[in-house]
mmCIF file of C-alpha atoms in Angstrom:
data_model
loop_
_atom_site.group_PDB
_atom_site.id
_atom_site.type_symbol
_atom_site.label_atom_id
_atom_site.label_comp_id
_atom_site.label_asym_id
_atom_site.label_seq_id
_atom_site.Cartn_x
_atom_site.Cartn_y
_atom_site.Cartn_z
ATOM 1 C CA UNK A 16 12.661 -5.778 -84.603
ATOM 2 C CA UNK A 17 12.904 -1.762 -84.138
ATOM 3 C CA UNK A 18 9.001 -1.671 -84.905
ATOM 4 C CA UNK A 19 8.544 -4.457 -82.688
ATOM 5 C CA UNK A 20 10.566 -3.121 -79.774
ATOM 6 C CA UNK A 21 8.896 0.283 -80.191
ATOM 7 C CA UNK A 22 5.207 -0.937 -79.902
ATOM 8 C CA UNK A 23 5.846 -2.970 -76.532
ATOM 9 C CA UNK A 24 8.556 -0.651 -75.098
ATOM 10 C CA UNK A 25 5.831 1.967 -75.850
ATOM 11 C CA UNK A 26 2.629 0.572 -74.123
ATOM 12 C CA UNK A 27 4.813 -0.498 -71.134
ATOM 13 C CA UNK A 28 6.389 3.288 -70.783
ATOM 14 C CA UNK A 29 2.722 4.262 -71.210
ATOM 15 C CA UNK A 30 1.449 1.784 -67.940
ATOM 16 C CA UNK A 31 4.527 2.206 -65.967
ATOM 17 C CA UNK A 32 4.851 6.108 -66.316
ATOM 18 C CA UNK A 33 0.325 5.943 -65.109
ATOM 19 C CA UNK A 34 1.273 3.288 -62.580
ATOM 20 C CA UNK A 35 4.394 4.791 -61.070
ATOM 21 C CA UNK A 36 2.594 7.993 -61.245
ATOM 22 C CA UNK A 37 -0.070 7.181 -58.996
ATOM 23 C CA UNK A 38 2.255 5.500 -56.560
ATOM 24 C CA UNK A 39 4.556 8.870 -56.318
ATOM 25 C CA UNK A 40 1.386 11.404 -55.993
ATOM 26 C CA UNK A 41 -1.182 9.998 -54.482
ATOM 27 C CA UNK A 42 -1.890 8.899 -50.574
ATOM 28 C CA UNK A 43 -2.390 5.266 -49.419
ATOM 29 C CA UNK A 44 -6.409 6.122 -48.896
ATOM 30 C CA UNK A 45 -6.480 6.834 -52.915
ATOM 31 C CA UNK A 46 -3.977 3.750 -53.590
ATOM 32 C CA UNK A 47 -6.037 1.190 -51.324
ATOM 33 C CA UNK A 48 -8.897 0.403 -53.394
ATOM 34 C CA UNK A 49 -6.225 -0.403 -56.720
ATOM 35 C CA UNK A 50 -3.566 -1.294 -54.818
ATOM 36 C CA UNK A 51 -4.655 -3.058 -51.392
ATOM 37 C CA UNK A 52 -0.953 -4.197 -50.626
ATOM 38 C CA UNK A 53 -0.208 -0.343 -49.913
ATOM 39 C CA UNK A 54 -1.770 -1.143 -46.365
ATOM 40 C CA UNK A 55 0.983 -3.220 -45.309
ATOM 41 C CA UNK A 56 3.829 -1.199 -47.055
ATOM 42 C CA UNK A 57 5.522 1.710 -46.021
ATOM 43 C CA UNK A 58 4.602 4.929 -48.176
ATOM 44 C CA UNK A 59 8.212 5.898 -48.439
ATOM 45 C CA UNK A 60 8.728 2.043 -50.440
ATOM 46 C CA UNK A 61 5.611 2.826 -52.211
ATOM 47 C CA UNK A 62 6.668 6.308 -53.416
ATOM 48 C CA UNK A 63 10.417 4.301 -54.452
ATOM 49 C CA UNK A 64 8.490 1.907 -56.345
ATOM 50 C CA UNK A 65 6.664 4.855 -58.207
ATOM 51 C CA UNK A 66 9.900 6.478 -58.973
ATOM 52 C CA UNK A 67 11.549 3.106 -60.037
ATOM 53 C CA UNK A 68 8.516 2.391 -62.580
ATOM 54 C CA UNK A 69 8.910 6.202 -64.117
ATOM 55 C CA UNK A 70 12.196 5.971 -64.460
ATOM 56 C CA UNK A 71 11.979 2.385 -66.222
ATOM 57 C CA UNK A 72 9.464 3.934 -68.656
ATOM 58 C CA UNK A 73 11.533 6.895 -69.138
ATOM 59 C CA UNK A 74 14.825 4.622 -69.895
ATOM 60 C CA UNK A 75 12.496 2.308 -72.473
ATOM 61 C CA UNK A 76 12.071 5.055 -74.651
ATOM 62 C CA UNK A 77 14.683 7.885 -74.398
ATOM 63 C CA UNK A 78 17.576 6.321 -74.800
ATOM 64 C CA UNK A 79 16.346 4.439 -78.242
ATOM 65 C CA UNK A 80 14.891 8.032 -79.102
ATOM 66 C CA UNK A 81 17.561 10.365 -78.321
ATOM 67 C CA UNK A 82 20.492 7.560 -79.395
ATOM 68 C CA UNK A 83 22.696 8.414 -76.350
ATOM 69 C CA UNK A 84 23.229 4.872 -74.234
ATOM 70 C CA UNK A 85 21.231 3.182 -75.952
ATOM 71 C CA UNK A 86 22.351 0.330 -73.409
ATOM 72 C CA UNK A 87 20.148 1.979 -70.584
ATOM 73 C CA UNK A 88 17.076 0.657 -72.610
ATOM 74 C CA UNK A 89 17.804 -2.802 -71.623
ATOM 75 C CA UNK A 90 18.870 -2.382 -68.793
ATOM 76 C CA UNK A 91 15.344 -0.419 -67.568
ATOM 77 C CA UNK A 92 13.280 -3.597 -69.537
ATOM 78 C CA UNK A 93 15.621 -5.564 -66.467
ATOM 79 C CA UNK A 94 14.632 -3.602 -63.876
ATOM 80 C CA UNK A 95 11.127 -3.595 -64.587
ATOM 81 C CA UNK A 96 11.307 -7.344 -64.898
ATOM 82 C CA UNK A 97 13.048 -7.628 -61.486
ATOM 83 C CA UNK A 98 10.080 -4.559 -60.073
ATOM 84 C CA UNK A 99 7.488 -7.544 -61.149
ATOM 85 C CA UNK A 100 9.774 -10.317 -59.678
ATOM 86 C CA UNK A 101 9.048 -8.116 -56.441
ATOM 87 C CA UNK A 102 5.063 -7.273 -57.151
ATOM 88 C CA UNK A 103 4.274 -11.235 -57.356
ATOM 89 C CA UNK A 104 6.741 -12.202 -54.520
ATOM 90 C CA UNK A 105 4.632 -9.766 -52.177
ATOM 91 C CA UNK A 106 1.497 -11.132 -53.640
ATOM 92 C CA UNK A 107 2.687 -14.412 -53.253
ATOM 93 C CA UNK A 108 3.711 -13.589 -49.426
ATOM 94 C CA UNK A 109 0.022 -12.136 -48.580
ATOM 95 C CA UNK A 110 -1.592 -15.165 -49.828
ATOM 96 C CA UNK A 111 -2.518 -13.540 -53.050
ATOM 97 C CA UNK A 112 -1.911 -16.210 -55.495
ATOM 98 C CA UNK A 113 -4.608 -14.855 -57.927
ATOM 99 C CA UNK A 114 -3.646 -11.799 -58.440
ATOM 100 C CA UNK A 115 -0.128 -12.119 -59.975
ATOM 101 C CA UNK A 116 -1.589 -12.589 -63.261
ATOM 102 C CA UNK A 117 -1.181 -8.781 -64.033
ATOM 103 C CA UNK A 118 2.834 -9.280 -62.846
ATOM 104 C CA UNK A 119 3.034 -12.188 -64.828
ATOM 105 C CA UNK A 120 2.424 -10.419 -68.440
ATOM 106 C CA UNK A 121 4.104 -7.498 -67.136
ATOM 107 C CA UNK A 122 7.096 -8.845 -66.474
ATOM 108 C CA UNK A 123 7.254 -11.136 -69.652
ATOM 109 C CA UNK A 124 6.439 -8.196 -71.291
ATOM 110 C CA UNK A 125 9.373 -6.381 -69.765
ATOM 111 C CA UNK A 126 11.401 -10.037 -70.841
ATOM 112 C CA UNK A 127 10.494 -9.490 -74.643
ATOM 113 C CA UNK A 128 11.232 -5.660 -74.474
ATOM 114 C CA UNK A 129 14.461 -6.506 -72.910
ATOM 115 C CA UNK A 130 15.558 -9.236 -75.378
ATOM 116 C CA UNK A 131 13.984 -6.920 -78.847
ATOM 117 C CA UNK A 132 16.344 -4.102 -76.882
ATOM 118 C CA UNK A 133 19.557 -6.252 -77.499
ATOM 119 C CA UNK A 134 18.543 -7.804 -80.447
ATOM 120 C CA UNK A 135 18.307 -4.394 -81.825
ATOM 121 C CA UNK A 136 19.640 -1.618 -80.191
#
């Protein structure tokens, strides 16, 4: 289960902390072509959905790592599963049907992470 938990929570701290990294520092010219939902959000969301995804990545691995709250791991896998929730409900809501595959692993992905956390931790 640990190995488990620390190969998924790993590659999803390592999308979420590129992901949430481009939505924090770049401007909604550079997100557009990647992103093409940014035209119809408001930069201050996108930048709060940036920080959101960092700090789920961050709470995936340090707590586990450091052993302090180790609680705040699951709870981060959660909120990443309800950022996705979001993601595919906006797709959904632009007629974008096809292109909530990517929240659709993502947020399972979270799911698993979540449920290896309490197994586990």
């Amino acid at each position: 289960m640990e190995l488990a938990y620390w190969i998924i929570a790993g590659l999803l701290a390592v999308f979420y902390l590129y992901a949430g990294g481009k939505k924090v520092t770049q401007c909604q010219e550079q997100l557009q072509p990647m992103m093409g939902w940014v035209d119809t959000v408001p930069m201050p969301l996108v930048r709060t959905i940036g920080v959101l995804e960092i700090l789920g990545a961050a709470g995936l691995i340090l707590p586990p790592l450091t052993g302090i709250a180790t609680w705040l791991a699951v709870a981060a896998a959660i909120g990443l599963v309800l950022v996705q929730v979001g993601g595919a409900a906006l797709h959904l809501s632009r007629g974008e049907a096809r292109q909530i595959g990517l929240n659709i692993v993502l947020l399972a992905t979270a799911a698993v992470t979540a449920w290896l956390g309490i197994a586990w931790l």
